[in-house]
PDB file of C-alpha atoms and ligand atoms in Angstrom:
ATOM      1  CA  UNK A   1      82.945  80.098  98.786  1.00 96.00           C
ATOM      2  CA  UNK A   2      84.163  83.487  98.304  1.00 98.00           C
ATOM      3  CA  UNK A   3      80.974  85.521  99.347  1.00 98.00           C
ATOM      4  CA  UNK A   4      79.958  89.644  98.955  1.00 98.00           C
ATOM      5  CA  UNK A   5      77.212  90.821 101.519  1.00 98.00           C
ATOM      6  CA  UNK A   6      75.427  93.760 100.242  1.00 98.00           C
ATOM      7  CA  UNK A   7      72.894  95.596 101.657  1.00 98.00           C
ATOM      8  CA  UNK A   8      71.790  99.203 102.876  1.00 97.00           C
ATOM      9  CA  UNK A   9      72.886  99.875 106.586  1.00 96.00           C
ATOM     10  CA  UNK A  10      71.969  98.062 109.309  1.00 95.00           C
ATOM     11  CA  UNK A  11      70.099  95.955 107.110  1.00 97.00           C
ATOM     12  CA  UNK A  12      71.819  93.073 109.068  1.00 96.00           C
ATOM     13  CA  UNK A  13      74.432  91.768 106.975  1.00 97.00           C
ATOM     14  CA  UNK A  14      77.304  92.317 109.867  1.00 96.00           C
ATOM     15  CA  UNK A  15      75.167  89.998 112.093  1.00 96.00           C
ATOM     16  CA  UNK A  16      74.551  87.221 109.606  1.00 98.00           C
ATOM     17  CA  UNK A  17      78.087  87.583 108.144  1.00 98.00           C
ATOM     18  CA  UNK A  18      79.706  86.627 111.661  1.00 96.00           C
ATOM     19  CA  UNK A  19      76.837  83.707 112.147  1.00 97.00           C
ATOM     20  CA  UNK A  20      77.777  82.189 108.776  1.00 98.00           C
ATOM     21  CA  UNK A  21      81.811  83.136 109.789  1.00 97.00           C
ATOM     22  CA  UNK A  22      81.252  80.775 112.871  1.00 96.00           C
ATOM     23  CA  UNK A  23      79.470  78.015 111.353  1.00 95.00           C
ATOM     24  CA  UNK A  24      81.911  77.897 108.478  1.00 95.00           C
ATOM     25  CA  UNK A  25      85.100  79.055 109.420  1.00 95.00           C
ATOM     26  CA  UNK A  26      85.143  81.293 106.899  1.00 96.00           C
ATOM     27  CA  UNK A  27      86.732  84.734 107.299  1.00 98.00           C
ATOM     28  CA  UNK A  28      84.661  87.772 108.238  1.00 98.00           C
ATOM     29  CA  UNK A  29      86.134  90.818 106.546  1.00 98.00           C
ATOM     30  CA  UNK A  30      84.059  93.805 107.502  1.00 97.00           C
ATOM     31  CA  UNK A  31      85.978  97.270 106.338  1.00 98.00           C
ATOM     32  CA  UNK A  32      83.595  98.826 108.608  1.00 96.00           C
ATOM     33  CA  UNK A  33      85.021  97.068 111.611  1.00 95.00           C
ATOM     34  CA  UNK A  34      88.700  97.380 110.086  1.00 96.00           C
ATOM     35  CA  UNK A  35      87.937 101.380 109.907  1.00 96.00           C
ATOM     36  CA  UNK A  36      86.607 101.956 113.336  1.00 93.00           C
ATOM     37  CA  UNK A  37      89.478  99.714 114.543  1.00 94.00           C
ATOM     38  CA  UNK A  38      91.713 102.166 113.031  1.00 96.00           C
ATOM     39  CA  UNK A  39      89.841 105.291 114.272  1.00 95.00           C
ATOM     40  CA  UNK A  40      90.172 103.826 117.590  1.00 93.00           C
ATOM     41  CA  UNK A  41      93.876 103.196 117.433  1.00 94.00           C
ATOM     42  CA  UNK A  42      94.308 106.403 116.001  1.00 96.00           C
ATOM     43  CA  UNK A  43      96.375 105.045 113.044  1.00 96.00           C
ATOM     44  CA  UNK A  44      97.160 107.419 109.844  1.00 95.00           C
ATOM     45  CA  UNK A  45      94.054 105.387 108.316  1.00 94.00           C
ATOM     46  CA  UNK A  46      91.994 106.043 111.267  1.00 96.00           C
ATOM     47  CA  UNK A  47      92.828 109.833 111.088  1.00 96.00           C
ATOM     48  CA  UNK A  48      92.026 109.922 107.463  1.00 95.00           C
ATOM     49  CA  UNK A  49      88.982 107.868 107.367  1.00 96.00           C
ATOM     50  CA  UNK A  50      87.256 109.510 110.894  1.00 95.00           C
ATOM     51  CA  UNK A  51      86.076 112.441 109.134  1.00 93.00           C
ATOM     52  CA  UNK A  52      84.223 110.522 106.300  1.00 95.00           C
ATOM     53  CA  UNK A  53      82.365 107.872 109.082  1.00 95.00           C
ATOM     54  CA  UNK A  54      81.688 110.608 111.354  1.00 92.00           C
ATOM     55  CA  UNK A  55      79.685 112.385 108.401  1.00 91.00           C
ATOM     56  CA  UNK A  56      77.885 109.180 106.676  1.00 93.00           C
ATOM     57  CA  UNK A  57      80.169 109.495 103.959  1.00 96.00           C
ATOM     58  CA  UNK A  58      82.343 106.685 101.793  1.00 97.00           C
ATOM     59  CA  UNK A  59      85.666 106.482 102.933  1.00 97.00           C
ATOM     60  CA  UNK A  60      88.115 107.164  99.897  1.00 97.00           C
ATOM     61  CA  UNK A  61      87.758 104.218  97.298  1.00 97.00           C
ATOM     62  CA  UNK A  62      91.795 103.493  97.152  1.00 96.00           C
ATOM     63  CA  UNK A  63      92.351 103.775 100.748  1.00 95.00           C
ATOM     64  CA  UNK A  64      89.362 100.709 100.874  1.00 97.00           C
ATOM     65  CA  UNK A  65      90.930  98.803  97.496  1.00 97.00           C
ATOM     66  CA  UNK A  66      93.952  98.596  99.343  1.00 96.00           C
ATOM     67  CA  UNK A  67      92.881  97.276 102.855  1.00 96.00           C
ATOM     68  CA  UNK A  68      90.833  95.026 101.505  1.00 97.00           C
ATOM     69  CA  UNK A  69      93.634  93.469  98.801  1.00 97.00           C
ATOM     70  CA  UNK A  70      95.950  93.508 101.648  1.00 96.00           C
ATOM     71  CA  UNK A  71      93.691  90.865 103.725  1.00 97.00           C
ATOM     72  CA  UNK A  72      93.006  88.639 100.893  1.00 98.00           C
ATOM     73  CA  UNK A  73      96.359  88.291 100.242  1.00 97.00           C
ATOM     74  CA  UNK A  74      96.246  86.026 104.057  1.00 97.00           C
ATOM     75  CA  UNK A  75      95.958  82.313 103.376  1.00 97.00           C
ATOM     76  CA  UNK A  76      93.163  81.979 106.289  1.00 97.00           C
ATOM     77  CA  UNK A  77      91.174  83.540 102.746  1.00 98.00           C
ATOM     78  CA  UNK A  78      92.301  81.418 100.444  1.00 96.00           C
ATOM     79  CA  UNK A  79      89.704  78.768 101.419  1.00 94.00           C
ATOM     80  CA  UNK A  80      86.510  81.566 101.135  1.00 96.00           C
ATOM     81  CA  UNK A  81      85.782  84.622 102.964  1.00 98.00           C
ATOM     82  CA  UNK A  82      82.939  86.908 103.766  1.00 98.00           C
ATOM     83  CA  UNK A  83      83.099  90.622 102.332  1.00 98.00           C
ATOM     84  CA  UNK A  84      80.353  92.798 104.572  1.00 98.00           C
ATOM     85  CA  UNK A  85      80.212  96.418 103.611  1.00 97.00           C
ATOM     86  CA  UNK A  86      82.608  95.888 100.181  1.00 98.00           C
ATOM     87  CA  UNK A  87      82.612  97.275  97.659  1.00 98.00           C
ATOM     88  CA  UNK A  88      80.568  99.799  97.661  1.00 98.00           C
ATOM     89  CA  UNK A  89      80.896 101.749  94.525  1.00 98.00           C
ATOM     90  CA  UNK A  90      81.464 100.254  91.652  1.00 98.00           C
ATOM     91  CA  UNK A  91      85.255 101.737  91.621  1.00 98.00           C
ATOM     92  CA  UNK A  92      85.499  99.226  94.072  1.00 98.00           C
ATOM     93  CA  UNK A  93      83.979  96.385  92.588  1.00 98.00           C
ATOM     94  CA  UNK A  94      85.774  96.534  89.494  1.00 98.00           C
ATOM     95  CA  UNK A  95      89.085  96.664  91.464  1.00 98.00           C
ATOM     96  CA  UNK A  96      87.943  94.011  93.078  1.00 98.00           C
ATOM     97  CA  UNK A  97      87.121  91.656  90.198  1.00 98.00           C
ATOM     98  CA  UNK A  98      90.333  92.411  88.500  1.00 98.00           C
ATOM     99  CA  UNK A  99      92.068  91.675  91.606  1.00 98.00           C
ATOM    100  CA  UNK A 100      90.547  87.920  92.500  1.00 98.00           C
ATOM    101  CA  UNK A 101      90.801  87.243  88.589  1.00 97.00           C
ATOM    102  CA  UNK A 102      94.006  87.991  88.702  1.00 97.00           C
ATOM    103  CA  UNK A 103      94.406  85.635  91.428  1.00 96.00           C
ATOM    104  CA  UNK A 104      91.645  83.033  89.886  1.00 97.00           C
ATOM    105  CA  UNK A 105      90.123  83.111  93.040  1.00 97.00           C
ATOM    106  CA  UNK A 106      86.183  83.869  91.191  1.00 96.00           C
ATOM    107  CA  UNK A 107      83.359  85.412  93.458  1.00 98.00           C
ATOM    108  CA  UNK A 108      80.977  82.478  94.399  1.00 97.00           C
ATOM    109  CA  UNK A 109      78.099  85.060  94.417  1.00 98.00           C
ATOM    110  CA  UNK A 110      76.650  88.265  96.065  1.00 98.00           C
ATOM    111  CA  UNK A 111      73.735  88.043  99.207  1.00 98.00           C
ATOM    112  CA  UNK A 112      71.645  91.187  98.554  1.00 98.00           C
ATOM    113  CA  UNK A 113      69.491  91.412 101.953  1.00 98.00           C
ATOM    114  CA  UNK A 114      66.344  93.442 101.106  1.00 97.00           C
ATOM    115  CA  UNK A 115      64.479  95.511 104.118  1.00 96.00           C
ATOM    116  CA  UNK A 116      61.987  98.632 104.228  1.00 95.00           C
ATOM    117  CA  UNK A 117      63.343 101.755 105.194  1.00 92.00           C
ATOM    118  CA  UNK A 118      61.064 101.989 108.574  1.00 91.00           C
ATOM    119  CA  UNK A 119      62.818  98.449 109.296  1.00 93.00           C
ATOM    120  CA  UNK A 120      66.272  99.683 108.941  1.00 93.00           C
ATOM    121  CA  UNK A 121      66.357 102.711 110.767  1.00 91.00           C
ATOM    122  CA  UNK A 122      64.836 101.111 114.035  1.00 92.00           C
ATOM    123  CA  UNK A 123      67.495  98.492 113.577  1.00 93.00           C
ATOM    124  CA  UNK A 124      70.218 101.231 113.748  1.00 93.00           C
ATOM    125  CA  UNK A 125      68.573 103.161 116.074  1.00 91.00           C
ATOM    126  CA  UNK A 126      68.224 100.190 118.707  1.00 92.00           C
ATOM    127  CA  UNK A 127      72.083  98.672 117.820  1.00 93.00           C
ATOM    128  CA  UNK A 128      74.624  98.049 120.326  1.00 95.00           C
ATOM    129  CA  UNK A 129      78.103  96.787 119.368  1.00 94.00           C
ATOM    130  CA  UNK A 130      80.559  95.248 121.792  1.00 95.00           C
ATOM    131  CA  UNK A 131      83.540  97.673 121.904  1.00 92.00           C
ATOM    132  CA  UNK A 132      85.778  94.626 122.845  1.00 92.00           C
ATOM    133  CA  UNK A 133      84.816  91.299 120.509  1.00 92.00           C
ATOM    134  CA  UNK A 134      82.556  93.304 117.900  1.00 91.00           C
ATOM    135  CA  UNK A 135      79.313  91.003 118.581  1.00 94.00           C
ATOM    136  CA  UNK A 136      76.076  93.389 117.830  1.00 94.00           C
ATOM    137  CA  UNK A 137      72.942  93.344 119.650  1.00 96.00           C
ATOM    138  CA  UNK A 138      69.471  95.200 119.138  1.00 95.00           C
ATOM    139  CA  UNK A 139      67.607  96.700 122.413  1.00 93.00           C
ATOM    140  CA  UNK A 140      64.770  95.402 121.598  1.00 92.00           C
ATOM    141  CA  UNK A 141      65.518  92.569 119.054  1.00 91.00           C
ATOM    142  CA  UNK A 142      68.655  91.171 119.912  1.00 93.00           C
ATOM    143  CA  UNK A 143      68.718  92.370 123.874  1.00 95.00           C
ATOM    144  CA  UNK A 144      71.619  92.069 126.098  1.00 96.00           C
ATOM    145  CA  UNK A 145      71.758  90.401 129.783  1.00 96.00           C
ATOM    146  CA  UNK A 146      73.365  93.888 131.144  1.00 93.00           C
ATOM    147  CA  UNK A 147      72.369  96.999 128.545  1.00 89.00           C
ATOM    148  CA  UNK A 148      76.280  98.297 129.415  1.00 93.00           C
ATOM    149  CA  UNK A 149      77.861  94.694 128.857  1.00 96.00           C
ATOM    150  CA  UNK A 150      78.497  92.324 126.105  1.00 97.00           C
ATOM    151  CA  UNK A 151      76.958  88.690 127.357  1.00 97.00           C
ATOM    152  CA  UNK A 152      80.021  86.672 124.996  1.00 96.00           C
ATOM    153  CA  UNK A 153      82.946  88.577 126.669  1.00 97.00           C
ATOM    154  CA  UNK A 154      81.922  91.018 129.362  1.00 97.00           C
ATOM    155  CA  UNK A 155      83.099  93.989 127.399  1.00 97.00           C
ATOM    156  CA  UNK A 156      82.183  97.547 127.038  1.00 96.00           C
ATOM    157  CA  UNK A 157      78.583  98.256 124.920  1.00 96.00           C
ATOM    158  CA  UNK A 158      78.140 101.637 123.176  1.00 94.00           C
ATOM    159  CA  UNK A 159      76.294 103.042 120.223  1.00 93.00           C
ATOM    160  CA  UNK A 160      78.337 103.856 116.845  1.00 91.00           C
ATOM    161  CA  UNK A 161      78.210 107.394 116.394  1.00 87.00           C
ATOM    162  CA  UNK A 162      77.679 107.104 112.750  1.00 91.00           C
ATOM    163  CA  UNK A 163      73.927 105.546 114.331  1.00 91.00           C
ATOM    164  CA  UNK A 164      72.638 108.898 115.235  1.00 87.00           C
ATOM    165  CA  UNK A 165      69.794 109.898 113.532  1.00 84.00           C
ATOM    166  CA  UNK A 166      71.253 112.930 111.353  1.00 86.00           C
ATOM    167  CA  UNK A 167      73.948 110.366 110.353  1.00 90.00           C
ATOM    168  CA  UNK A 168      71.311 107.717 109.646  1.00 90.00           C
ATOM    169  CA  UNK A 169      69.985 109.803 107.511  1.00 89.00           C
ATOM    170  CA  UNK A 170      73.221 110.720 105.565  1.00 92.00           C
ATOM    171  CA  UNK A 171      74.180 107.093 105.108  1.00 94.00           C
ATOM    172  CA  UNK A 172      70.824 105.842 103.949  1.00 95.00           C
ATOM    173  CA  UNK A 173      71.315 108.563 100.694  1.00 95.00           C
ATOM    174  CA  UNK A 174      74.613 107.651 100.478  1.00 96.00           C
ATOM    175  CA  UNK A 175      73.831 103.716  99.999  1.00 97.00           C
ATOM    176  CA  UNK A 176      71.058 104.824  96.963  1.00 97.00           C
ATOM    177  CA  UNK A 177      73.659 106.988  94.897  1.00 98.00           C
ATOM    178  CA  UNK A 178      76.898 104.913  95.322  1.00 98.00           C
ATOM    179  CA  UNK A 179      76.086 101.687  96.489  1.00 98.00           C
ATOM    180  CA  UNK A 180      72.745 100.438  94.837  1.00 97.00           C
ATOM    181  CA  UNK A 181      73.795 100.307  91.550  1.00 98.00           C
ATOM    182  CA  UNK A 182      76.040  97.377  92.389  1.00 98.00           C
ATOM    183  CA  UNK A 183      72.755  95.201  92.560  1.00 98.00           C
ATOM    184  CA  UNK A 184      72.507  95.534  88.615  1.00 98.00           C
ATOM    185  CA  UNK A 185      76.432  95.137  88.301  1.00 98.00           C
ATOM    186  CA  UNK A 186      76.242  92.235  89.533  1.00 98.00           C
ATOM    187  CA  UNK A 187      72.804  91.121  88.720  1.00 98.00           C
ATOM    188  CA  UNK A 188      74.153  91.554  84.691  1.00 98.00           C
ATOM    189  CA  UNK A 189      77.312  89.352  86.288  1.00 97.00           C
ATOM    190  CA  UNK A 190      74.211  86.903  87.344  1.00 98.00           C
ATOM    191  CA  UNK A 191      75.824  86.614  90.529  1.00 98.00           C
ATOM    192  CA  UNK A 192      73.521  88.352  92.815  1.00 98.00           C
ATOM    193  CA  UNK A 193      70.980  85.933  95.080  1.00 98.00           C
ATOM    194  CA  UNK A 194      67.927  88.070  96.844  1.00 97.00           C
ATOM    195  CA  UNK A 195      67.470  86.962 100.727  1.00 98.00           C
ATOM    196  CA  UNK A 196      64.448  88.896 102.178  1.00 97.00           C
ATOM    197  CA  UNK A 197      66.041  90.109 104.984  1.00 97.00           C
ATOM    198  CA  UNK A 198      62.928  91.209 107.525  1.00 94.00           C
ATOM    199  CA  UNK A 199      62.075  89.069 110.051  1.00 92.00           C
ATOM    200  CA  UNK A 200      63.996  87.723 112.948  1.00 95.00           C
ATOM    201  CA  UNK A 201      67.842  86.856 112.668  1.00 96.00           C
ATOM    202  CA  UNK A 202      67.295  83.295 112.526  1.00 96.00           C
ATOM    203  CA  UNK A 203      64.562  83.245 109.569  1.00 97.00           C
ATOM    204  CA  UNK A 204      67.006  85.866 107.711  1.00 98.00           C
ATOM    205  CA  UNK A 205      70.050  82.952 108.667  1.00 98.00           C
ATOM    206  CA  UNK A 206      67.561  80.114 107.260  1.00 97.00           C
ATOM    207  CA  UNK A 207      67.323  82.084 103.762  1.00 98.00           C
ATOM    208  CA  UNK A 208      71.003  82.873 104.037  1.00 98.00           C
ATOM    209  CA  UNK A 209      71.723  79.358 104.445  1.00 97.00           C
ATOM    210  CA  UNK A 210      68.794  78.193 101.361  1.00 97.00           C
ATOM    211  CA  UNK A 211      70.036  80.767  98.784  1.00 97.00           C
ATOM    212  CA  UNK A 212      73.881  79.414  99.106  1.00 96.00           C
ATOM    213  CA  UNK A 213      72.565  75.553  99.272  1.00 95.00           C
ATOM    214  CA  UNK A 214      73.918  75.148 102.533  1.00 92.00           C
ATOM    215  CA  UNK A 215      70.256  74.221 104.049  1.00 80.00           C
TER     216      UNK A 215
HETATM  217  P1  AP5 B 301      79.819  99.753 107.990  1.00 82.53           P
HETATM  218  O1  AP5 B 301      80.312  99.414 109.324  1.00 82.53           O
HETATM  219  O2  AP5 B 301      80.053  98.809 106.856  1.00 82.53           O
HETATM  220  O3  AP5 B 301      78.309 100.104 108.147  1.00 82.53           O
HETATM  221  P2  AP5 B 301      77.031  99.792 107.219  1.00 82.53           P
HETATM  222  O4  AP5 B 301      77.160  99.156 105.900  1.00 82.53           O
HETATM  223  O5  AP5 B 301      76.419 101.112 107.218  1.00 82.53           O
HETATM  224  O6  AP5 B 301      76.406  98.618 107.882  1.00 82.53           O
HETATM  225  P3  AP5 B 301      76.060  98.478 109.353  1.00 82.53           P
HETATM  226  O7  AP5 B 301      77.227  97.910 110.092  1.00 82.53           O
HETATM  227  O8  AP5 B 301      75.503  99.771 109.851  1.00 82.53           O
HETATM  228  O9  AP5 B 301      74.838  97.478 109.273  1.00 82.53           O
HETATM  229  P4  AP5 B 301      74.694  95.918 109.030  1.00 82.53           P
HETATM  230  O10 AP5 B 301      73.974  95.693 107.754  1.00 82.53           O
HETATM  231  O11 AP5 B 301      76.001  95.202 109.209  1.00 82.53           O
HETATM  232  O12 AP5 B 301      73.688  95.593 110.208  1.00 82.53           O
HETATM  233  P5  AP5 B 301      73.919  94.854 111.610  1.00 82.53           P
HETATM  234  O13 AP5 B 301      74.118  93.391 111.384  1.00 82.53           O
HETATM  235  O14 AP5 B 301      74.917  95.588 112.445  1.00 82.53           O
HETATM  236  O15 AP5 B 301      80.406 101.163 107.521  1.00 82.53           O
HETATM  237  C1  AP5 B 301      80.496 102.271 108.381  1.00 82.53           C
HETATM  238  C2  AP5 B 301      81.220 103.426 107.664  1.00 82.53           C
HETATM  239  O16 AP5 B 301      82.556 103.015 107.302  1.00 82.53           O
HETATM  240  C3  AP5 B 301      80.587 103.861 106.337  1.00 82.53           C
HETATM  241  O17 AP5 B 301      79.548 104.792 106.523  1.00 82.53           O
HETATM  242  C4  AP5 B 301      81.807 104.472 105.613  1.00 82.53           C
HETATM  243  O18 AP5 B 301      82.112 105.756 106.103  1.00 82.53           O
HETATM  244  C5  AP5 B 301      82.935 103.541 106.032  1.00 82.53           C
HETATM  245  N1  AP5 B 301      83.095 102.417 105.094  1.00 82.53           N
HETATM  246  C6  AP5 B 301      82.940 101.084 105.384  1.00 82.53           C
HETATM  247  N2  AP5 B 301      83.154 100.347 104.291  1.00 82.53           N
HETATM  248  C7  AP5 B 301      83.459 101.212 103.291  1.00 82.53           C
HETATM  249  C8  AP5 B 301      83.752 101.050 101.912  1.00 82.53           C
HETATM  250  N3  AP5 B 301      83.772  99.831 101.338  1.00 82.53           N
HETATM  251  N4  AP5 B 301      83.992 102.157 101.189  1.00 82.53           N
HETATM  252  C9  AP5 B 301      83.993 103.380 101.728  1.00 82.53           C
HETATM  253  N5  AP5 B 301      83.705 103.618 103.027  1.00 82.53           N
HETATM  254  C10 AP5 B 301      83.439 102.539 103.798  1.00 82.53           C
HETATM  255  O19 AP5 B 301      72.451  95.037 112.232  1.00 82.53           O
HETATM  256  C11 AP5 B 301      71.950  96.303 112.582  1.00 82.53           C
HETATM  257  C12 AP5 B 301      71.061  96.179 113.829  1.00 82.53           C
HETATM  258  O20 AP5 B 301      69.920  95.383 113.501  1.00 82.53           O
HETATM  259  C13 AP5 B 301      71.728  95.458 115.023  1.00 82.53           C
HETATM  260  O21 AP5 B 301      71.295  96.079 116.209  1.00 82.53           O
HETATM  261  C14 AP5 B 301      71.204  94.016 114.955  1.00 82.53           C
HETATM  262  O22 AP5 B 301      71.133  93.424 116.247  1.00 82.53           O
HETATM  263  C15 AP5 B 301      69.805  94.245 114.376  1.00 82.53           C
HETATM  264  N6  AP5 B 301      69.363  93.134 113.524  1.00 82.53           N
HETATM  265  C16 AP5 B 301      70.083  92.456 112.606  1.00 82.53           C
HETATM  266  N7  AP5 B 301      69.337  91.523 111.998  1.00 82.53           N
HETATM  267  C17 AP5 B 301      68.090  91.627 112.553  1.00 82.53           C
HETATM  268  C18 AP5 B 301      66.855  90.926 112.329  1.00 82.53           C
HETATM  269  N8  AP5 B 301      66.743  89.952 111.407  1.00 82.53           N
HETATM  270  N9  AP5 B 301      65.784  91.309 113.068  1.00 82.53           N
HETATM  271  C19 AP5 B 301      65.865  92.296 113.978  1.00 82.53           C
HETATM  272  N10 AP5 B 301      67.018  93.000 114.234  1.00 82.53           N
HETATM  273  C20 AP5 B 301      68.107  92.664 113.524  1.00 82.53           C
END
């Protein structure tokens, strides 16, 4: 299945996205994590796109088009993939659909995960990401063994700075004006499936798992 996960932030769509990635074998393709992977290797992407994450801000949409062709272009996608935080304007999704038609490689659908506001800022507030293997944890939800060390593969723990509350703030406006009105894009496209998204991360995986008939 070829798969869009589309949500506000920290909504949770990175953490079911790598649970349904593991049980399926399906690629995970995150531009978030590609980004910060860039910022970290300080690569002419990373430089360019820093300034824009650091703020709360969309990364430029061609710079995004063009990573994200790039890895669907790798036969470990040809089978279906996972796309978590793409697109994200609808710049995006139209390059996107004229990209896997071009290919005839349709999208199978789109998992809109639904949350209040109150829910998704405690989410970001409380995440941890592993700086080494990428798995995300919650202080409170989704605790660690060690607060400083990733249980999976012993690695470094640390808050995004794009989670501080300012940033939050930014991100969360961000999603309403350039993001949201993908849900009637691709409602029209009557691709988009609702999955109520509160509660804990394995009722959210049951619904995941219901809404794609995978239950
Ligand atoms: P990106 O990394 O994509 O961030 P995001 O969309 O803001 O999403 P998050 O990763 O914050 O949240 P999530 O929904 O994956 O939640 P998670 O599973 O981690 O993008 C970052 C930046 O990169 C953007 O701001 C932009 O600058 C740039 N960028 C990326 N893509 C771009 C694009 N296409 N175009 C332009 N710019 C782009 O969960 C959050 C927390 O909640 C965790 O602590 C988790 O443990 C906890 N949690 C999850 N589920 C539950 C549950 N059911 N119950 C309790 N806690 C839960």
């Amino acid at each position: 299945m070829n798969l869009i996960f589309l949500g506000a932030p920290g909504v949770g769509k990175g953490t079911q996205a790598k649970m349904l990635s593991y049980q399926l074998h399906w690629p995970h393709i995150s531009t978030g994590d590609i980004l910060r992977e860039a910022v970290r290797r300080e690569t002419p992407l990373g430089r360019e796109a820093k300034r824009y994450m650091e703020s709360g801000e969309l990364v430029p949409d061609q710079l995004v088009i063009d990573i994200v062709k790039e890895r669907l272009e790798e036969s470990d996608t040809f089978k279906g993939f996972i796309l978590d935080g793409f697109p994200r304007t609808v710049e995006q999704a139209e390059a996107l659909e004229e990209f896997l038609s071009s290919k005839k490689r349709p999208l199978s659908a789109v998992l809109y995960f639904e949350a209040s506001t109150e829910e998704i800022v405690v989410r970001l507030t409380g995440r941890r990401s592993c700086r080494s293997c990428g798995a995300i944890y919650h202080l409170v939800h989704q605790p660690p063994l060690n607060q400083e060390r990733c249980d999976k593969c012993g690695g470094e723990l640390y808050q995004r700075s794009d989670d501080q509350e300012e940033t939050v703030r930014n991100r969360l406006k961000v999603y309403e004006v350039q993001t949201a009105p993908l849900i009637s894009f691709y409602e029209k496209k009557g691709l988009l499936r609702k999955v109520k998204a509160e509660g804990s991360v394995e009722k959210v995986y049951s619904a995941v798992k219901n809404v794609l008939g995978l239950a």
